[in-house]
Coordinates of N, CA and C in Angstrom, one line a residue:
X1 N 71.4 -19.9 25.1 CA 71.1 -18.7 25.9 C 70.7 -17.5 25.0
X2 N 71.6 -17.3 24.0 CA 71.3 -16.2 23.1 C 70.0 -16.3 22.3
X3 N 69.7 -17.6 22.0 CA 68.4 -17.9 21.3 C 67.2 -17.6 22.1
X4 N 67.3 -17.9 23.4 CA 66.2 -17.6 24.3 C 66.0 -16.1 24.4
X5 N 67.1 -15.4 24.6 CA 67.0 -13.9 24.7 C 66.4 -13.3 23.5
X6 N 66.8 -13.8 22.3 CA 66.2 -13.2 21.1 C 64.7 -13.5 21.0
X7 N 64.3 -14.7 21.4 CA 62.9 -15.0 21.3 C 62.1 -14.1 22.3
X8 N 62.6 -13.8 23.5 CA 62.0 -13.0 24.5 C 61.9 -11.6 23.9
X9 N 63.0 -11.1 23.4 CA 62.9 -9.7 22.8 C 62.0 -9.6 21.7
X10 N 61.9 -10.6 20.8 CA 61.0 -10.6 19.7 C 59.5 -10.6 20.2
X11 N 59.3 -11.4 21.3 CA 57.9 -11.4 21.8 C 57.5 -10.1 22.4
X12 N 58.5 -9.4 23.1 CA 58.2 -8.1 23.7 C 57.9 -7.1 22.6
X13 N 58.7 -7.1 21.6 CA 58.5 -6.1 20.5 C 57.2 -6.4 19.8
X14 N 56.8 -7.7 19.7 CA 55.5 -8.0 19.0 C 54.3 -7.4 19.9
X15 N 54.4 -7.6 21.2 CA 53.4 -7.1 22.1 C 53.3 -5.6 22.0
X16 N 54.4 -4.9 21.9 CA 54.4 -3.4 21.8 C 53.8 -3.0 20.5
X17 N 54.1 -3.7 19.4 CA 53.6 -3.3 18.1 C 52.1 -3.5 18.1
X18 N 51.6 -4.6 18.7 CA 50.1 -4.9 18.7 C 49.4 -3.9 19.6
X19 N 50.0 -3.5 20.7 CA 49.4 -2.6 21.6 C 49.3 -1.2 21.0
X20 N 50.3 -0.8 20.3 CA 50.3 0.5 19.6 C 49.3 0.5 18.5
X21 N 49.1 -0.6 17.8 CA 48.1 -0.7 16.7 C 46.7 -0.6 17.3
X22 N 46.5 -1.1 18.4 CA 45.2 -1.1 19.1 C 44.9 0.3 19.7
X23 N 45.9 0.9 20.3 CA 45.7 2.2 21.0 C 45.5 3.4 20.0
X24 N 46.2 3.3 18.8 CA 46.1 4.4 17.9 C 44.7 4.7 17.4
X25 N 43.8 3.7 17.0 CA 42.4 4.0 16.6 C 41.6 4.6 17.8
X26 N 41.9 4.1 19.0 CA 41.2 4.6 20.2 C 41.4 6.1 20.4
X27 N 42.6 6.6 20.2 CA 42.9 8.0 20.4 C 42.2 8.8 19.3
X28 N 42.2 8.2 18.1 CA 41.5 8.9 17.0 C 40.0 9.0 17.2
X29 N 39.4 8.0 17.7 CA 37.9 8.0 18.1 C 37.7 9.1 19.2
X30 N 38.6 9.1 20.1 CA 38.4 10.1 21.2 C 38.5 11.5 20.7
X31 N 39.3 11.8 19.7 CA 39.4 13.1 19.2 C 38.3 13.6 18.3
X32 N 37.5 12.6 17.7 CA 36.5 13.0 16.8 C 35.5 14.0 17.3
X33 N 34.9 13.8 18.5 CA 33.9 14.8 19.0 C 34.5 16.2 19.0
X34 N 35.7 16.4 19.4 CA 36.3 17.7 19.4 C 36.4 18.3 18.0
X35 N 36.8 17.4 17.0 CA 36.8 17.9 15.7 C 35.5 18.4 15.2
X36 N 34.4 17.6 15.5 CA 33.1 17.9 15.1 C 32.7 19.3 15.7
X37 N 33.0 19.5 17.0 CA 32.6 20.8 17.6 C 33.4 21.9 17.0
X38 N 34.7 21.7 16.7 CA 35.5 22.8 16.2 C 35.1 23.1 14.7
X39 N 34.7 22.1 14.0 CA 34.2 22.3 12.6 C 32.9 23.1 12.6
X40 N 32.0 22.9 13.5 CA 30.8 23.7 13.7 C 31.2 25.1 14.0
X41 N 32.1 25.2 15.0 CA 32.5 26.6 15.4 C 33.2 27.3 14.3
X42 N 34.0 26.6 13.4 CA 34.6 27.2 12.3 C 33.6 27.7 11.2
X43 N 32.6 26.9 11.0 CA 31.6 27.2 10.0 C 30.6 28.3 10.5
X44 N 30.4 28.2 11.8 CA 29.4 29.2 12.4 C 30.1 30.0 13.5
X45 N 30.9 31.0 13.2 CA 31.6 31.8 14.3 C 30.6 32.5 15.1
X46 N 31.0 33.1 16.2 CA 30.2 33.9 17.1 C 29.7 35.1 16.4
X47 N 28.5 35.6 16.7 CA 27.9 36.8 16.1 C 28.8 38.0 16.1
X48 N 29.5 38.2 17.2 CA 30.4 39.4 17.3 C 31.5 39.5 16.2
X49 N 31.9 38.3 15.7 CA 33.0 38.3 14.8 C 32.5 38.6 13.3
X50 N 31.2 38.5 13.1 CA 30.7 38.8 11.7 C 29.7 39.9 11.7
X51 N 29.4 40.5 12.9 CA 28.3 41.4 13.0 C 28.5 42.6 12.0
X52 N 29.7 43.0 11.7 CA 29.9 44.2 10.8 C 29.6 43.8 9.3
X53 N 29.5 42.5 9.0 CA 29.2 42.1 7.7 C 27.7 41.7 7.4
X54 N 26.9 42.0 8.4 CA 25.5 41.6 8.4 C 24.6 42.9 8.3
X55 N 23.4 42.7 7.6 CA 22.4 43.8 7.6 C 21.8 43.8 9.0
X56 N 21.2 44.9 9.4 CA 20.5 45.0 10.7 C 19.5 44.0 11.0
X57 N 18.7 43.6 9.9 CA 17.6 42.7 10.1 C 18.1 41.2 10.0
X58 N 19.4 41.0 10.0 CA 19.9 39.7 10.0 C 20.6 39.3 11.3
X59 N 20.5 40.3 12.3 CA 21.2 40.1 13.6 C 20.1 39.8 14.6
X60 N 20.3 38.6 15.2 CA 19.4 38.1 16.3 C 20.0 38.3 17.6
X61 N 19.1 38.5 18.6 CA 19.5 38.5 20.0 C 18.9 37.4 20.8
X62 N 19.7 36.6 21.4 CA 19.2 35.4 22.1 C 19.2 35.7 23.6
X63 N 18.0 35.7 24.2 CA 17.8 36.0 25.6 C 17.6 34.7 26.4
X64 N 18.1 34.6 27.6 CA 17.8 33.4 28.4 C 16.3 33.3 28.6
X65 N 15.9 32.0 28.8 CA 14.5 31.7 28.8 C 14.2 30.6 29.9
X66 N 13.1 30.7 30.6 CA 12.7 29.7 31.6 C 11.3 29.1 31.2
X67 N 11.2 27.8 31.5 CA 10.0 27.1 31.2 C 9.6 26.3 32.4
X68 N 8.3 25.9 32.5 CA 7.8 25.1 33.5 C 8.3 23.6 33.4
X69 N 8.4 22.9 34.5 CA 8.8 21.5 34.5 C 7.7 20.7 33.8
X70 N 8.0 19.9 32.8 CA 7.1 19.0 32.1 C 6.3 19.7 31.1
X71 N 6.6 21.0 30.7 CA 5.9 21.7 29.7 C 6.1 21.1 28.3
X72 N 5.3 21.4 27.3 CA 5.4 20.9 26.0 C 6.3 21.7 25.1
X73 N 7.2 22.5 25.7 CA 8.2 23.3 25.0 C 9.0 22.5 24.1
X74 N 9.0 22.8 22.8 CA 9.9 22.1 21.8 C 11.0 23.0 21.4
X75 N 12.2 22.7 22.0 CA 13.4 23.6 21.8 C 13.8 23.7 20.4
X76 N 13.5 22.7 19.5 CA 13.9 22.7 18.1 C 13.1 23.7 17.3
X77 N 11.9 24.0 17.7 CA 11.1 24.9 16.9 C 10.6 26.2 17.6
X78 N 10.6 26.1 18.9 CA 10.1 27.2 19.7 C 11.3 28.2 20.0
X79 N 11.3 29.3 19.4 CA 12.4 30.3 19.5 C 11.9 31.5 20.4
X80 N 11.0 31.2 21.4 CA 10.6 32.3 22.3 C 11.8 32.8 23.0
X81 N 11.9 34.1 23.1 CA 13.1 34.7 23.7 C 14.2 35.1 22.8
X82 N 14.1 34.7 21.5 CA 15.1 35.1 20.5 C 14.5 36.3 19.7
X83 N 15.1 37.4 19.8 CA 14.5 38.6 19.2 C 15.1 38.8 17.8
X84 N 14.3 39.3 16.9 CA 14.7 39.7 15.5 C 14.5 38.7 14.5
X85 N 13.9 37.6 14.8 CA 13.7 36.5 13.8 C 12.7 37.0 12.7
X86 N 13.2 36.9 11.4 CA 12.4 37.2 10.3 C 12.7 36.1 9.3
X87 N 11.7 35.2 9.1 CA 11.9 34.1 8.2 C 12.3 34.4 6.8
X88 N 12.0 35.6 6.4 CA 12.3 36.0 5.0 C 13.8 36.5 4.9
X89 N 14.4 36.7 6.1 CA 15.8 37.2 6.2 C 16.8 36.2 6.7
X90 N 16.4 35.3 7.6 CA 17.3 34.4 8.2 C 16.7 33.0 8.5
X91 N 17.5 32.0 8.5 CA 17.1 30.6 8.9 C 17.7 30.3 10.2
X92 N 17.0 29.9 11.1 CA 17.5 29.5 12.5 C 17.3 28.1 12.7
X93 N 18.3 27.4 13.2 CA 18.2 26.0 13.5 C 19.0 25.6 14.8
X94 N 18.4 24.8 15.6 CA 19.1 24.4 16.8 C 20.2 23.4 16.5
X95 N 21.4 23.7 17.0 CA 22.6 22.8 16.9 C 22.6 21.8 18.0
X96 N 22.5 22.3 19.3 CA 22.5 21.4 20.4 C 22.0 22.1 21.7
X97 N 21.4 21.4 22.6 CA 21.0 22.0 23.9 C 21.4 20.9 25.0
X98 N 22.4 21.3 25.8 CA 22.9 20.4 26.8 C 23.1 21.1 28.1
X99 N 23.0 20.3 29.2 CA 23.3 20.9 30.5 C 24.8 20.7 30.8
X100 N 25.3 21.1 31.9 CA 26.8 21.0 32.2 C 27.3 19.6 32.2
X101 N 26.4 18.7 32.6 CA 26.8 17.2 32.6 C 26.8 16.6 31.2
X102 N 26.4 17.4 30.2 CA 26.3 16.9 28.8 C 25.1 16.1 28.4
X103 N 24.1 16.2 29.3 CA 22.8 15.6 29.0 C 22.0 16.5 28.1
X104 N 21.2 15.8 27.2 CA 20.4 16.6 26.2 C 19.2 17.2 27.0
X105 N 18.6 18.2 26.4 CA 17.5 19.0 26.9 C 16.3 18.0 27.2
X106 N 15.7 18.2 28.4 CA 14.6 17.4 28.8 C 13.7 18.2 29.7
X107 N 12.4 18.4 29.3 CA 11.5 19.2 30.1 C 11.2 18.5 31.4
X108 N 11.5 17.3 31.6 CA 11.3 16.5 32.8 C 12.5 16.4 33.6
X109 N 13.5 17.2 33.4 CA 14.8 17.2 34.2 C 15.1 18.7 34.4
X110 N 14.8 19.1 35.7 CA 15.0 20.5 36.0 C 16.5 20.8 36.0
X111 N 16.9 21.8 35.2 CA 18.3 22.1 35.1 C 18.4 23.3 34.1
X112 N 19.6 23.8 33.9 CA 19.8 24.9 33.0 C 20.6 24.3 31.8
X113 N 20.1 24.5 30.6 CA 20.7 23.9 29.4 C 21.2 25.1 28.5
X114 N 22.4 24.9 27.9 CA 22.9 25.9 27.0 C 22.5 25.4 25.6
X115 N 21.6 26.3 25.0 CA 21.1 26.0 23.6 C 21.9 26.8 22.6
X116 N 22.5 26.1 21.6 CA 23.3 26.8 20.6 C 22.5 26.7 19.3
X117 N 22.4 27.8 18.6 CA 21.7 27.9 17.3 C 22.6 28.3 16.2
X118 N 22.4 27.8 15.0 CA 23.1 28.4 13.9 C 22.1 29.3 13.1
X119 N 22.6 30.4 12.7 CA 21.8 31.4 12.0 C 22.4 31.6 10.6
X120 N 21.6 31.4 9.5 CA 22.0 31.5 8.2 C 21.2 32.6 7.5
X121 N 21.9 33.8 7.2 CA 21.2 34.8 6.4 C 20.8 34.4 5.0
X122 N 19.6 34.6 4.6 CA 19.2 34.2 3.2 C 20.0 35.0 2.1
X123 N 20.4 36.2 2.5 CA 21.1 37.0 1.5 C 22.5 36.4 1.1
X124 N 23.0 35.5 1.8 CA 24.3 34.9 1.5 C 25.4 35.6 2.4
X125 N 25.1 36.5 3.3 CA 26.0 37.1 4.2 C 26.5 36.0 5.2
X126 N 27.6 36.2 5.9 CA 28.2 35.1 6.7 C 27.2 34.6 7.7
X127 N 27.2 33.2 7.9 CA 26.4 32.6 8.9 C 27.1 32.7 10.3
X128 N 26.4 32.5 11.3 CA 27.0 32.7 12.7 C 26.2 31.8 13.7
X129 N 26.7 31.8 14.9 CA 26.0 31.0 15.9 C 25.6 32.0 17.1
X130 N 24.5 31.7 17.8 CA 24.1 32.4 19.0 C 23.8 31.3 20.0
X131 N 23.8 31.7 21.3 CA 23.5 30.7 22.4 C 22.7 31.4 23.5
X132 N 22.0 30.7 24.2 CA 21.3 31.2 25.4 C 21.1 30.0 26.3
X133 N 20.7 30.4 27.6 CA 20.4 29.4 28.6 C 18.9 29.2 28.7
X134 N 18.5 27.9 28.6 CA 17.0 27.6 28.8 C 17.0 26.8 30.1
X135 N 16.2 27.4 31.0 CA 16.1 26.8 32.3 C 14.8 26.1 32.5
X136 N 14.8 24.8 32.9 CA 13.6 24.1 33.3 C 13.5 24.2 34.8
X137 N 12.4 24.9 35.2 CA 12.1 25.1 36.6 C 11.9 23.8 37.4
X138 N 12.1 23.9 38.6 CA 11.8 22.7 39.5 C 10.3 22.5 39.5
X139 N 9.8 21.3 39.6 CA 8.4 21.0 39.6 C 7.7 21.7 40.9
X140 N 6.6 22.2 40.7 CA 5.9 22.9 41.8 C 5.1 21.8 42.6
X141 N 5.4 21.7 43.9 CA 4.6 20.8 44.7 C 4.0 21.6 45.9
X142 N 2.8 21.4 46.1 CA 2.1 22.2 47.2 C 2.6 21.5 48.5
X143 N 2.8 22.4 49.5 CA 3.2 21.9 50.8 C 2.0 21.4 51.6
X144 N 2.2 20.2 52.2 CA 1.1 19.7 53.0 C 1.1 20.4 54.3
X145 N -0.1 20.9 54.7 CA -0.2 21.6 56.0 C -0.8 20.7 57.0
X146 N -0.3 20.8 58.2 CA -0.9 20.0 59.3 C -2.0 20.9 59.9
X147 N -3.1 20.2 60.2 CA -4.2 21.0 60.9 C -3.8 21.5 62.2
X148 N -4.2 22.7 62.5 CA -3.8 23.3 63.8 C -5.1 23.1 64.7
X149 N -4.9 22.2 65.7 CA -6.1 21.9 66.6 C -6.5 23.0 67.4
X150 N -5.6 24.0 67.7 CA -6.1 25.1 68.6 C -7.1 26.0 67.9
X151 N -7.0 26.0 66.5 CA -8.0 26.8 65.8 C -9.4 26.1 65.7
X152 N -9.4 24.8 65.9 CA -10.6 24.1 65.7 C -11.4 23.9 67.0
X153 N -11.0 24.5 68.1 CA -11.7 24.3 69.3 C -13.0 25.1 69.3
X154 N -14.0 24.5 69.9 CA -15.4 25.1 69.9 C -15.7 25.6 71.3
X155 N -15.8 26.9 71.4 CA -16.2 27.6 72.7 C -15.2 27.4 73.8
X156 N -15.4 28.1 74.9 CA -14.5 28.0 76.0 C -14.8 26.8 76.8
X157 N -16.1 26.4 76.9 CA -16.5 25.3 77.7 C -16.1 23.9 77.1
X158 N -15.8 23.9 75.8 CA -15.4 22.7 75.1 C -13.9 22.7 74.8
X159 N -13.1 23.2 75.6 CA -11.6 23.2 75.4 C -11.1 21.8 75.1
X160 N -10.3 21.7 74.1 CA -9.8 20.4 73.7 C -10.6 19.6 72.7
X161 N -11.8 20.0 72.5 CA -12.6 19.3 71.5 C -12.4 19.9 70.1
X162 N -12.4 19.2 69.1 CA -12.2 19.7 67.8 C -13.4 19.4 66.9
X163 N -13.5 20.2 65.8 CA -14.5 19.9 64.8 C -14.0 18.9 63.8
X164 N -14.8 17.9 63.5 CA -14.3 16.9 62.6 C -14.4 17.3 61.1
X165 N -15.4 18.1 60.7 CA -15.6 18.5 59.4 C -14.4 19.2 58.8
X166 N -13.7 20.1 59.5 CA -12.5 20.8 59.0 C -11.4 19.8 58.8
X167 N -11.2 18.9 59.6 CA -10.1 18.0 59.4 C -10.3 17.0 58.3
X168 N -11.5 16.7 58.0 CA -11.8 15.7 56.9 C -11.5 16.4 55.6
X169 N -11.8 17.7 55.5 CA -11.5 18.4 54.2 C -10.0 18.5 54.0
X170 N -9.3 18.8 55.1 CA -7.8 18.9 55.0 C -7.2 17.6 54.6
X171 N -7.7 16.5 55.2 CA -7.2 15.2 54.9 C -7.4 14.9 53.4
X172 N -8.6 15.2 52.9 CA -8.9 15.0 51.5 C -7.9 15.8 50.6
X173 N -7.6 17.1 51.0 CA -6.7 17.9 50.3 C -5.3 17.2 50.3
X174 N -4.9 16.7 51.4 CA -3.6 16.1 51.5 C -3.5 14.9 50.6
X175 N -4.5 14.1 50.5 CA -4.5 13.0 49.6 C -4.4 13.4 48.2
X176 N -5.1 14.5 47.8 CA -5.1 15.0 46.4 C -3.7 15.5 46.1
X177 N -3.0 16.1 47.0 CA -1.7 16.6 46.7 C -0.7 15.5 46.5
X178 N -0.9 14.4 47.3 CA -0.1 13.2 47.1 C -0.3 12.6 45.7
X179 N -1.5 12.6 45.3 CA -1.8 12.1 43.9 C -1.2 12.9 42.9
X180 N -1.1 14.2 43.0 CA -0.5 15.1 42.0 C 1.0 14.8 41.9
X181 N 1.7 14.7 43.0 CA 3.1 14.4 43.0 C 3.3 13.0 42.4
X182 N 2.5 12.0 42.7 CA 2.7 10.7 42.1 C 2.4 10.8 40.6
X183 N 1.4 11.6 40.2 CA 1.1 11.7 38.8 C 2.3 12.3 38.0
X184 N 3.0 13.3 38.6 CA 4.1 13.9 37.9 C 5.3 12.9 37.8
X185 N 5.5 12.1 38.8 CA 6.5 11.1 38.8 C 6.2 10.1 37.7
X186 N 5.0 9.6 37.6 CA 4.6 8.6 36.6 C 4.7 9.2 35.2
X187 N 4.4 10.5 35.0 CA 4.5 11.1 33.7 C 6.0 11.2 33.3
X188 N 6.9 11.5 34.2 CA 8.3 11.6 33.9 C 8.8 10.2 33.5
X189 N 8.4 9.2 34.2 CA 8.8 7.8 33.8 C 8.4 7.5 32.4
X190 N 7.1 7.8 32.0 CA 6.6 7.6 30.7 C 7.4 8.4 29.7
X191 N 7.7 9.6 30.0 CA 8.5 10.4 29.0 C 9.9 9.8 28.8
X192 N 10.5 9.3 29.9 CA 11.8 8.7 29.7 C 11.8 7.5 28.9
X193 N 10.7 6.6 29.1 CA 10.6 5.4 28.3 C 10.3 5.8 26.8
X194 N 9.6 6.8 26.5 CA 9.4 7.2 25.2 C 10.7 7.7 24.5
X195 N 11.5 8.4 25.3 CA 12.8 8.9 24.7 C 13.7 7.8 24.4
X196 N 13.6 6.6 25.1 CA 14.5 5.5 24.9 C 14.1 4.8 23.6
X197 N 12.8 4.9 23.1 CA 12.4 4.2 21.9 C 13.0 4.8 20.7

């Protein structure tokens, strides 16, 4: 009886030891992204904390910026909306641009992305970070309008009769609008497939 109890206890202790050995690396991996973010924040503090140690021409102002859906805006090199950039005085580089869900910046995904930049003064003064919101607007789609038959009636004696030429043009416009929406959808699918490569 004592031998059986010792074997059971030994087995339980072995399982606990193995489980703790497996769980320990998993918690370490989970903590790594936080360490990476905090090390970036330590190396590049907010502008306000180092502003008094910078020359006036080393201070940048990041303003929120909006772009059209599907535009060719390259967030890594297009610093539109950031004021005070002088390549001879500072180097600016994008650190990350993500929406609230943690998705990377995509001009084919309408949303607001927080873009964080690191700024390094050439003079050797302290580096810092700035951020701004870059908003990708919803795609513009023209509303399809239904023809109003009361406007197409001809004369009082022909009440109820409509002109065919007006309706034909409107039908052609409606088909063109459907093609535009379909084209935008196909371009987004192509863009997503390219980003997967």
